[in-house]
PDB file of C-alpha atoms and ligand atoms in Angstrom:
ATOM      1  CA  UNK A1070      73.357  90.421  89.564  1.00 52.00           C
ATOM      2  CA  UNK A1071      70.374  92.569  90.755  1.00 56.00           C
ATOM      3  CA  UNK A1072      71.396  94.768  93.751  1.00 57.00           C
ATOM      4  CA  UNK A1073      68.022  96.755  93.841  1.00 59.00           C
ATOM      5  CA  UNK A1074      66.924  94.671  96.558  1.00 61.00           C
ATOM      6  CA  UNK A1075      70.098  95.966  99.242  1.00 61.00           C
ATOM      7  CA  UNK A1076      69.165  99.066  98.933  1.00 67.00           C
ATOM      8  CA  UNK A1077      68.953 101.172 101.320  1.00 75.00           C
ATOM      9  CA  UNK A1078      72.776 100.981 101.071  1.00 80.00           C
ATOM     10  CA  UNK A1079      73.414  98.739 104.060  1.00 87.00           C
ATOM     11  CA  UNK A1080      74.412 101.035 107.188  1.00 90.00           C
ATOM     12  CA  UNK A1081      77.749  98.997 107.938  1.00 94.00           C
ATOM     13  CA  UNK A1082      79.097  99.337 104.319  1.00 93.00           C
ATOM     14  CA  UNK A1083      78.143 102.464 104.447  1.00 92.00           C
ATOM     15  CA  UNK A1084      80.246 103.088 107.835  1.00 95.00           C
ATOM     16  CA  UNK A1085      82.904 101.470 106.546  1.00 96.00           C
ATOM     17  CA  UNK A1086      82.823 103.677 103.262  1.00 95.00           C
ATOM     18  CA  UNK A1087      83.100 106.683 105.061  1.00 96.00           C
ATOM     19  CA  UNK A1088      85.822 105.345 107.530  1.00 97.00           C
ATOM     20  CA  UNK A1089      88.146 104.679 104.212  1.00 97.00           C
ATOM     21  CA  UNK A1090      87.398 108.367 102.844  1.00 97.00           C
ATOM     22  CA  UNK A1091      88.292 109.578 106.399  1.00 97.00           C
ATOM     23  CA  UNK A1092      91.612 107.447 106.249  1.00 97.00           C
ATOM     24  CA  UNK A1093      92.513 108.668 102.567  1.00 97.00           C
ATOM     25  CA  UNK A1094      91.760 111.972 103.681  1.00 98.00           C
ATOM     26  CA  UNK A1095      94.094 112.037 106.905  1.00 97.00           C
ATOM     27  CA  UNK A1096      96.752 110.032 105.198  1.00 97.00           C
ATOM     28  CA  UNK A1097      96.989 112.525 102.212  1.00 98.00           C
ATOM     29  CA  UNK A1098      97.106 115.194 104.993  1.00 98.00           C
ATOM     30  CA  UNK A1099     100.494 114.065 106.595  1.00 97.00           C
ATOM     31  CA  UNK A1100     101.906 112.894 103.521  1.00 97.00           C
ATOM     32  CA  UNK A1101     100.450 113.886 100.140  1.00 98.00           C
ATOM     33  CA  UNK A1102     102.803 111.901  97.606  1.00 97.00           C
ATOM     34  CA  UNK A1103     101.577 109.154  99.805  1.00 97.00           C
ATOM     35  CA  UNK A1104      99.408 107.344  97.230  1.00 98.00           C
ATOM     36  CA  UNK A1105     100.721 108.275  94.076  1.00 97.00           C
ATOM     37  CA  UNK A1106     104.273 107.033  95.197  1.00 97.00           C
ATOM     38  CA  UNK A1107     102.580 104.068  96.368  1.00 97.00           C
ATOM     39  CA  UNK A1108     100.655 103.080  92.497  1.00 97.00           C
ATOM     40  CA  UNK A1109     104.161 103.365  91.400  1.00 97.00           C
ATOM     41  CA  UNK A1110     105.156 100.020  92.659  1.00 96.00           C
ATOM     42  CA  UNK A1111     105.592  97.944  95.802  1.00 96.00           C
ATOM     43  CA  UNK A1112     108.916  97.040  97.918  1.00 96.00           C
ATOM     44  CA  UNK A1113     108.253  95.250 100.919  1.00 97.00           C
ATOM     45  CA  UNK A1114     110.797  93.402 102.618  1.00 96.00           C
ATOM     46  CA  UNK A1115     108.167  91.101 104.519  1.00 98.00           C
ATOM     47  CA  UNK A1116     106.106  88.105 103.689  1.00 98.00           C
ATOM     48  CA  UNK A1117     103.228  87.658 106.306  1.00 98.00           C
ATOM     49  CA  UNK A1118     101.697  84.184 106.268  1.00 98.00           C
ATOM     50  CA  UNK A1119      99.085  84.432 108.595  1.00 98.00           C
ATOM     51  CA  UNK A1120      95.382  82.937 109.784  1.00 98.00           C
ATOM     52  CA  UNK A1121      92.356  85.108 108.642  1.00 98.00           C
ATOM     53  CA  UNK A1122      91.252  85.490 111.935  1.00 97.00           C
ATOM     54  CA  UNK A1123      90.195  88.970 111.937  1.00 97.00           C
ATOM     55  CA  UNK A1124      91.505  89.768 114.994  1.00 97.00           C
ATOM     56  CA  UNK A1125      94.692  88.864 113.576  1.00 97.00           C
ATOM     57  CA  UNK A1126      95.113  91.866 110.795  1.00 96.00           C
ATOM     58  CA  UNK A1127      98.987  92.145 110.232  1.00 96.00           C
ATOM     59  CA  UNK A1128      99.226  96.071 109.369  1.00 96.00           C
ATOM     60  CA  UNK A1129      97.242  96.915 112.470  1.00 96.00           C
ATOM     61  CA  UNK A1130      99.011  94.701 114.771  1.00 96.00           C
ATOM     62  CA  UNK A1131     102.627  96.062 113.366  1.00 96.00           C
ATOM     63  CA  UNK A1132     101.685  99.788 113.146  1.00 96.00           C
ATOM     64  CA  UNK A1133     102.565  99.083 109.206  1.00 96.00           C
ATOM     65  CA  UNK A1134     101.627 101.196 106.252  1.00 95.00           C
ATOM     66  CA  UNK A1135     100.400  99.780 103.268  1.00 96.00           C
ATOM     67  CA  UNK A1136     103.099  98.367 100.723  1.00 96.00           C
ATOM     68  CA  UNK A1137     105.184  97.558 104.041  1.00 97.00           C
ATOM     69  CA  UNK A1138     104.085  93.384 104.189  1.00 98.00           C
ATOM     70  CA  UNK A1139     103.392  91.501 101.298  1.00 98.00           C
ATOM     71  CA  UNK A1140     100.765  89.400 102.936  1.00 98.00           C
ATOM     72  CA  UNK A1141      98.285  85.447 102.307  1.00 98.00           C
ATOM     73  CA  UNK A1142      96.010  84.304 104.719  1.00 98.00           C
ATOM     74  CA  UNK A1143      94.115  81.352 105.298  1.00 98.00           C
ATOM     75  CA  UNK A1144      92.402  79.301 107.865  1.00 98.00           C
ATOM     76  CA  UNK A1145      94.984  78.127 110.459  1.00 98.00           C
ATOM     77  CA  UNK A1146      98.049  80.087 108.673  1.00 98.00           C
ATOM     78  CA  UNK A1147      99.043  76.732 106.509  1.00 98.00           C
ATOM     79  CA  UNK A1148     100.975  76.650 104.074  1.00 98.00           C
ATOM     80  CA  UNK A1149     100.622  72.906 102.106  1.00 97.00           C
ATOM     81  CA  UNK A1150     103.296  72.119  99.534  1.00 92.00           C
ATOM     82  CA  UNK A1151     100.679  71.076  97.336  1.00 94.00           C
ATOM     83  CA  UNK A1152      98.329  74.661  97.687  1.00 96.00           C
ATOM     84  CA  UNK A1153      98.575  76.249  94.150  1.00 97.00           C
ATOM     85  CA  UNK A1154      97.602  79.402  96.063  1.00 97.00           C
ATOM     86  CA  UNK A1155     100.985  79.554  98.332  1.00 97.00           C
ATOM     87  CA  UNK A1156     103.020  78.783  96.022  1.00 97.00           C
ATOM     88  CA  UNK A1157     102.231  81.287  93.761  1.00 97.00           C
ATOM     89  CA  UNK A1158     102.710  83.673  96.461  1.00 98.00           C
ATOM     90  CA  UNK A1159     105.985  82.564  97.575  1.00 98.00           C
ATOM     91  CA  UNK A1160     107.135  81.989  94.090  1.00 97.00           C
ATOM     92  CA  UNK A1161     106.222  85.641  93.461  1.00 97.00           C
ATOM     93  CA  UNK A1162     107.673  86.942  96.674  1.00 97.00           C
ATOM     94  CA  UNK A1163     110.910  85.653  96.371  1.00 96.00           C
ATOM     95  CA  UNK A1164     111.503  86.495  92.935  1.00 95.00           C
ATOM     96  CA  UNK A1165     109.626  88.803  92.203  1.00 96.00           C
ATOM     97  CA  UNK A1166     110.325  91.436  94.836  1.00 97.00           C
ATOM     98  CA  UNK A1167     114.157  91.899  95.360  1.00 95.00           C
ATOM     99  CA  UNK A1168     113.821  93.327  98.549  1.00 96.00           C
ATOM    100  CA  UNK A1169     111.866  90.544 100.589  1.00 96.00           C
ATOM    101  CA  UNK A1170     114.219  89.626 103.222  1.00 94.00           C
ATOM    102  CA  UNK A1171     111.969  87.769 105.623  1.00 95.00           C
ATOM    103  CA  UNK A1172     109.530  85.026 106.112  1.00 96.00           C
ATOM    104  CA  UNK A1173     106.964  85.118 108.822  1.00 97.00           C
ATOM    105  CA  UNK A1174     104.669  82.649 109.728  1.00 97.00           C
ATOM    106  CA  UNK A1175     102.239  83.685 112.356  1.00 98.00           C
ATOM    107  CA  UNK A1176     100.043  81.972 114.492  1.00 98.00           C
ATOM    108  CA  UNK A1177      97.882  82.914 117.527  1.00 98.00           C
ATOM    109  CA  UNK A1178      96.386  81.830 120.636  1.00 98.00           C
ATOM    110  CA  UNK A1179      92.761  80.437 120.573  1.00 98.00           C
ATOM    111  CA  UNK A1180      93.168  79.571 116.794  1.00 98.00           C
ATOM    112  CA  UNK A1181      89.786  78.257 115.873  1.00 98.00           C
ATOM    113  CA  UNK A1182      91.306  75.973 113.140  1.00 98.00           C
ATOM    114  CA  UNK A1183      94.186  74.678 115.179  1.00 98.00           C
ATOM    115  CA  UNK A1184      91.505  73.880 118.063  1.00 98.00           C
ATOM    116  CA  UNK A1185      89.225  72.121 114.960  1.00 98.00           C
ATOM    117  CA  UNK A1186      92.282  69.987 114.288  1.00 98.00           C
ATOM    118  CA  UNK A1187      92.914  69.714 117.501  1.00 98.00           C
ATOM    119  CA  UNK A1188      90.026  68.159 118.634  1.00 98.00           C
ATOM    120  CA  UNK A1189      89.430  66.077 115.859  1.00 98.00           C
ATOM    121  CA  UNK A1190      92.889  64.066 116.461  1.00 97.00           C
ATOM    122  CA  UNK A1191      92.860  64.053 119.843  1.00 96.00           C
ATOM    123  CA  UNK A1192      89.233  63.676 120.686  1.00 95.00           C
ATOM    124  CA  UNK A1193      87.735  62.475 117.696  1.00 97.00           C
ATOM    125  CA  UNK A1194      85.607  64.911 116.350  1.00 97.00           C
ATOM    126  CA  UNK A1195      85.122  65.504 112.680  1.00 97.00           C
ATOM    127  CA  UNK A1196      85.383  68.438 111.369  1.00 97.00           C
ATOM    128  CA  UNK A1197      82.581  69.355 108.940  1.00 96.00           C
ATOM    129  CA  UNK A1198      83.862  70.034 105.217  1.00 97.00           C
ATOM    130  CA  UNK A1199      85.435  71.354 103.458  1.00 97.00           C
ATOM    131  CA  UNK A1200      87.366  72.215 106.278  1.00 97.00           C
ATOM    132  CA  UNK A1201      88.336  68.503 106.669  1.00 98.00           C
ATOM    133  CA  UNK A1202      90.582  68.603 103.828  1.00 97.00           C
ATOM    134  CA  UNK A1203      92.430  71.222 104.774  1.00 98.00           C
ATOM    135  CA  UNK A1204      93.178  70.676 107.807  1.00 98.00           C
ATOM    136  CA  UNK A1205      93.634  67.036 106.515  1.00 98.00           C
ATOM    137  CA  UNK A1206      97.938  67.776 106.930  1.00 98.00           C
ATOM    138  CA  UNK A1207      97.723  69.394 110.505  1.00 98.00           C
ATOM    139  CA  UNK A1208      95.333  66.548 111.862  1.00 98.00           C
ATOM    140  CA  UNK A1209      97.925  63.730 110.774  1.00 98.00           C
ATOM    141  CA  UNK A1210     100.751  66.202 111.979  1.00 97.00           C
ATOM    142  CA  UNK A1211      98.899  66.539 115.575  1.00 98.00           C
ATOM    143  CA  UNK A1212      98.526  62.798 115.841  1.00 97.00           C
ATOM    144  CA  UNK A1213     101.875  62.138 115.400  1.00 97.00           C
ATOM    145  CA  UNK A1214     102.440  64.655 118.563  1.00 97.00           C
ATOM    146  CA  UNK A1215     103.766  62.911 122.066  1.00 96.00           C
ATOM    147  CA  UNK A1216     101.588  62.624 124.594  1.00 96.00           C
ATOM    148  CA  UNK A1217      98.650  63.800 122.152  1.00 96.00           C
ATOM    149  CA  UNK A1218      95.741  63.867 125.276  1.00 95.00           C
ATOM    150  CA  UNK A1219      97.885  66.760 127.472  1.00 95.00           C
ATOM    151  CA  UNK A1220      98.552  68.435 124.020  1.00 96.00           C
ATOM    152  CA  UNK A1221      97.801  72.275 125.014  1.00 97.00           C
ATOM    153  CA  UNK A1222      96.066  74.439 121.890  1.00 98.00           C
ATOM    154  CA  UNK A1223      98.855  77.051 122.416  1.00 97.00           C
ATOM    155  CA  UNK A1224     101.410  74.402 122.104  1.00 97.00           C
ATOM    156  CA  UNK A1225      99.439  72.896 118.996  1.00 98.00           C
ATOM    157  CA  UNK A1226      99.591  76.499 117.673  1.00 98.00           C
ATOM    158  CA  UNK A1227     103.302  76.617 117.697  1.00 97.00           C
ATOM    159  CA  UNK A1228     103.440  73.348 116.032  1.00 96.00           C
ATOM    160  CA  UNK A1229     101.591  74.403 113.604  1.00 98.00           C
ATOM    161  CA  UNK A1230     104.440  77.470 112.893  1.00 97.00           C
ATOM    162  CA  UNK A1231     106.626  74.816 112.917  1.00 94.00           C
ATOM    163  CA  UNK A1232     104.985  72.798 110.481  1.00 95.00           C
ATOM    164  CA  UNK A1233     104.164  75.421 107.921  1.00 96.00           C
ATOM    165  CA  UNK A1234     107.935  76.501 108.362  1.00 93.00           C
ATOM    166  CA  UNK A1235     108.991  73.104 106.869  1.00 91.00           C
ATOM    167  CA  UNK A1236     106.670  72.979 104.319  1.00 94.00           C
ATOM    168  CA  UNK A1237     108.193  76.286 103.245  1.00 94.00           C
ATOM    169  CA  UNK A1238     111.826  74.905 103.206  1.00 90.00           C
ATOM    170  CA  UNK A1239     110.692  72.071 101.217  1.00 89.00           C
ATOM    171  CA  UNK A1240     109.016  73.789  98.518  1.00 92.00           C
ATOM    172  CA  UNK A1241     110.809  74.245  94.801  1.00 91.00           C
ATOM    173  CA  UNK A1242     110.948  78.141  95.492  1.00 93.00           C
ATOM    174  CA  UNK A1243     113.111  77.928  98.455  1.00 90.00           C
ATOM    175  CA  UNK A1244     115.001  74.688  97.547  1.00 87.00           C
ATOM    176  CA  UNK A1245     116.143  77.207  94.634  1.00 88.00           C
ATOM    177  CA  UNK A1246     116.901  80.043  96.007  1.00 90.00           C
ATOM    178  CA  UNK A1247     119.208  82.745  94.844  1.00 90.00           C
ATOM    179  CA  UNK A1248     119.299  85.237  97.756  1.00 90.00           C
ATOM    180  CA  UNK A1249     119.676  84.587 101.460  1.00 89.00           C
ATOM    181  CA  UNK A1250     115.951  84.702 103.115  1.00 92.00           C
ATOM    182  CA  UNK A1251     115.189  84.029 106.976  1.00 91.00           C
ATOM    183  CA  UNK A1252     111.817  82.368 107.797  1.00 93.00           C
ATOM    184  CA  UNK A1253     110.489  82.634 110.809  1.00 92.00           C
ATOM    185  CA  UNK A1254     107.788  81.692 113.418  1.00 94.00           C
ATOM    186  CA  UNK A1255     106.040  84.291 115.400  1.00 96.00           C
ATOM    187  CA  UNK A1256     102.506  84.000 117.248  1.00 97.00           C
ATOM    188  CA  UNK A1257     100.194  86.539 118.351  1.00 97.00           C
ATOM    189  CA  UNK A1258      98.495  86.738 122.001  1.00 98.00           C
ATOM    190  CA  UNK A1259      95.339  87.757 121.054  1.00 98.00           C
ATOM    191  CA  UNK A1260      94.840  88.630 125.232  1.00 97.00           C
ATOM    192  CA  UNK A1261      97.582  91.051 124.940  1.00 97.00           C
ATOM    193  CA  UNK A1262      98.103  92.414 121.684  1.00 97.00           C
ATOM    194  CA  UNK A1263     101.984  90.990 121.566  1.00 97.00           C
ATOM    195  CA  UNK A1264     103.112  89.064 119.216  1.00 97.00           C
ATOM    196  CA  UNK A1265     105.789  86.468 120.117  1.00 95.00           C
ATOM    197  CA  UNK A1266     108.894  85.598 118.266  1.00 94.00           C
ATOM    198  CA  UNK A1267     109.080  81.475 118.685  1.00 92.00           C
ATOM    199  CA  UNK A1268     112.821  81.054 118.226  1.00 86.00           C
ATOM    200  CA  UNK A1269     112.803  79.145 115.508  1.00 80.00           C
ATOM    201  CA  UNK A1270     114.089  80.585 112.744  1.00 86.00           C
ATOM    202  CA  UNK A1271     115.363  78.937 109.438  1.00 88.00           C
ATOM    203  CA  UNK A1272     118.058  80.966 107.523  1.00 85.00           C
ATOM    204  CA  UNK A1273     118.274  79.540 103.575  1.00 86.00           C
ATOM    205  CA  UNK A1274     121.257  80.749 101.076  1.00 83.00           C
ATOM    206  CA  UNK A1275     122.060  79.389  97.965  1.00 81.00           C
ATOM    207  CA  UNK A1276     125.888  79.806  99.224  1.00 60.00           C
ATOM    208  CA  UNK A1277     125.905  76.067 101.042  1.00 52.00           C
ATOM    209  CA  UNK A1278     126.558  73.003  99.331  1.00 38.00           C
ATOM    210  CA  UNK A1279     125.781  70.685 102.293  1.00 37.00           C
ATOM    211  CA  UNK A1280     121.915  70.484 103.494  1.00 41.00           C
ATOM    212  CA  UNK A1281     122.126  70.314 107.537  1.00 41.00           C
ATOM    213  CA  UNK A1282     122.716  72.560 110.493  1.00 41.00           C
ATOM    214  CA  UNK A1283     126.157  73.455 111.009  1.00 40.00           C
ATOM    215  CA  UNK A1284     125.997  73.986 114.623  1.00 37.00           C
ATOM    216  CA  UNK A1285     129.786  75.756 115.083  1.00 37.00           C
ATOM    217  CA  UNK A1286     128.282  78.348 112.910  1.00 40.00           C
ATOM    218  CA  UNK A1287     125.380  79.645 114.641  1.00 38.00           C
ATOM    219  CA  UNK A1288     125.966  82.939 116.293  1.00 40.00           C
ATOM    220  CA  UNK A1289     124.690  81.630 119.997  1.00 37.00           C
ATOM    221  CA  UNK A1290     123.873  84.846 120.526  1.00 38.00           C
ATOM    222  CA  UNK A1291     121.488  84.987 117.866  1.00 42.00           C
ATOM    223  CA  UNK A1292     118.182  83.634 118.527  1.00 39.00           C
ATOM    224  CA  UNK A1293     117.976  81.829 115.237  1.00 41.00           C
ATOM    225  CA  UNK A1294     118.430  78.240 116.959  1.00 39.00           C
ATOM    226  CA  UNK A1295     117.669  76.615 113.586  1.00 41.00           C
ATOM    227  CA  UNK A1296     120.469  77.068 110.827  1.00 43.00           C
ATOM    228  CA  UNK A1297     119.720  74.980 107.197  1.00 43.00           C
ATOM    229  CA  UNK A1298     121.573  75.121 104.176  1.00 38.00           C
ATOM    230  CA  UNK A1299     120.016  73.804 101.164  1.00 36.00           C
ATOM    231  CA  UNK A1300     121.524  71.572  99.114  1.00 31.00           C
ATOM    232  CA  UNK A1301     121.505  72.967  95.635  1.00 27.00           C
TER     233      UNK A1301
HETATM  234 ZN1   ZN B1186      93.305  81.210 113.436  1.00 90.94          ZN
END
């Protein structure tokens, strides 16, 4: 490809060149085995499953560093069982990095897909493609929603969590787990900057032999309100 015709070098690339040297520069300053230490290998012990929405960037949000969240995005944080793409990632996540210990999906308020699939099961209106398809799942999931016309986006949202959640727990990876992960549903208030843990979190362990909550085992102080054990 010709690139003779962008140049001048594009002011915003340009800015955001310089911010990165700037970044590399006062990160080596406080910490100068920062980098190398960090080509040597990753450990995080997070999965982020989140929406592209780039007001939604998971490092930021967190105060993380890098190699601290193994992260996927994607329109409307989904995460369909039959999505090549998240599979891959969870299949590599679980075991490929020994230390992952937790599962986060994470919505937010005014979700732009959610509101897409929103409105076209509630209200009708299509939503242009290819964007149809893949919100295909969460349309049928919305419709199936009680009293779908008082549906509120944020509650949609969370639904959504909820949804993607399952799909997780239903997926080969997880089904054959060898290590005990929690998966979890958060959202993020884009109006405040907090991010909000949903209370329902899923605990899987290869240790159970019956699928099912066992509610006389769930610490009631916990917040995990959701307890399944796979059957193996
Ligand atoms: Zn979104």
């Amino acid at each position: 490809m010709c690139l003779e015709g962008f140049f001048p070098f594009p002011p915003l690339l340009a800015e955001l060149l310089t911010s990165n040297a700037c970044w590399t520069a006062r990160v080596t300053a406080s910490n100068p085995n920062f980098f190398p230490r960090s080509a040597e290998g990753q450990s995080p012990r997070v999965l982020w499953i989140g929406c592209s929405n780039s007001r939604v960037p998971e490092s930021v949000i967190t105060d993380s560093k890098p190699g601290d969240i193994f992260t996927t995005w994607n329109i409307a944080n989904q995460f369909h069982t039959d999505d090549l793409s998240s599979q891959c990632v969870l299949e590599f996540v679980i075991n490929g990095l020994p230390n992952i210990e937790h599962v986060i999906v994470v919505g937010h308020t005014n979700c732009g897909g959610v509101k897409a699939a929103l409105d076209a099961a509630r209200d009708g209106i299509p939503v242009a493609p290819p964007l149809d398809r893949w919100l295909e799942p969460l349309v049928a999931h919305i419709k199936t929603l009680p009293d779908l016309p008082n549906q509120t986006l944020s509650n949609v949202v969370k639904e959504n969590v909820k949804m993607q959640i399952e799909n997780i727990c239903s997926s080969d990876t997880i089904k054959s787990i060898k290590k005990t992960v929690y998966i979890h549903g958060w959202m993020y208030h884009l109006e405040q900057g907090h991010l909000e843990d949903l209370g329902f979190t899923w605990k899987v362990t290869p240790n159970r032999s019956e699928a099912g909550p066992a509610p006389g085992e769930i610490d009631p102080s916990s917040h995990w309100n959701e307890v399944f054990w796979w059957k193996r």
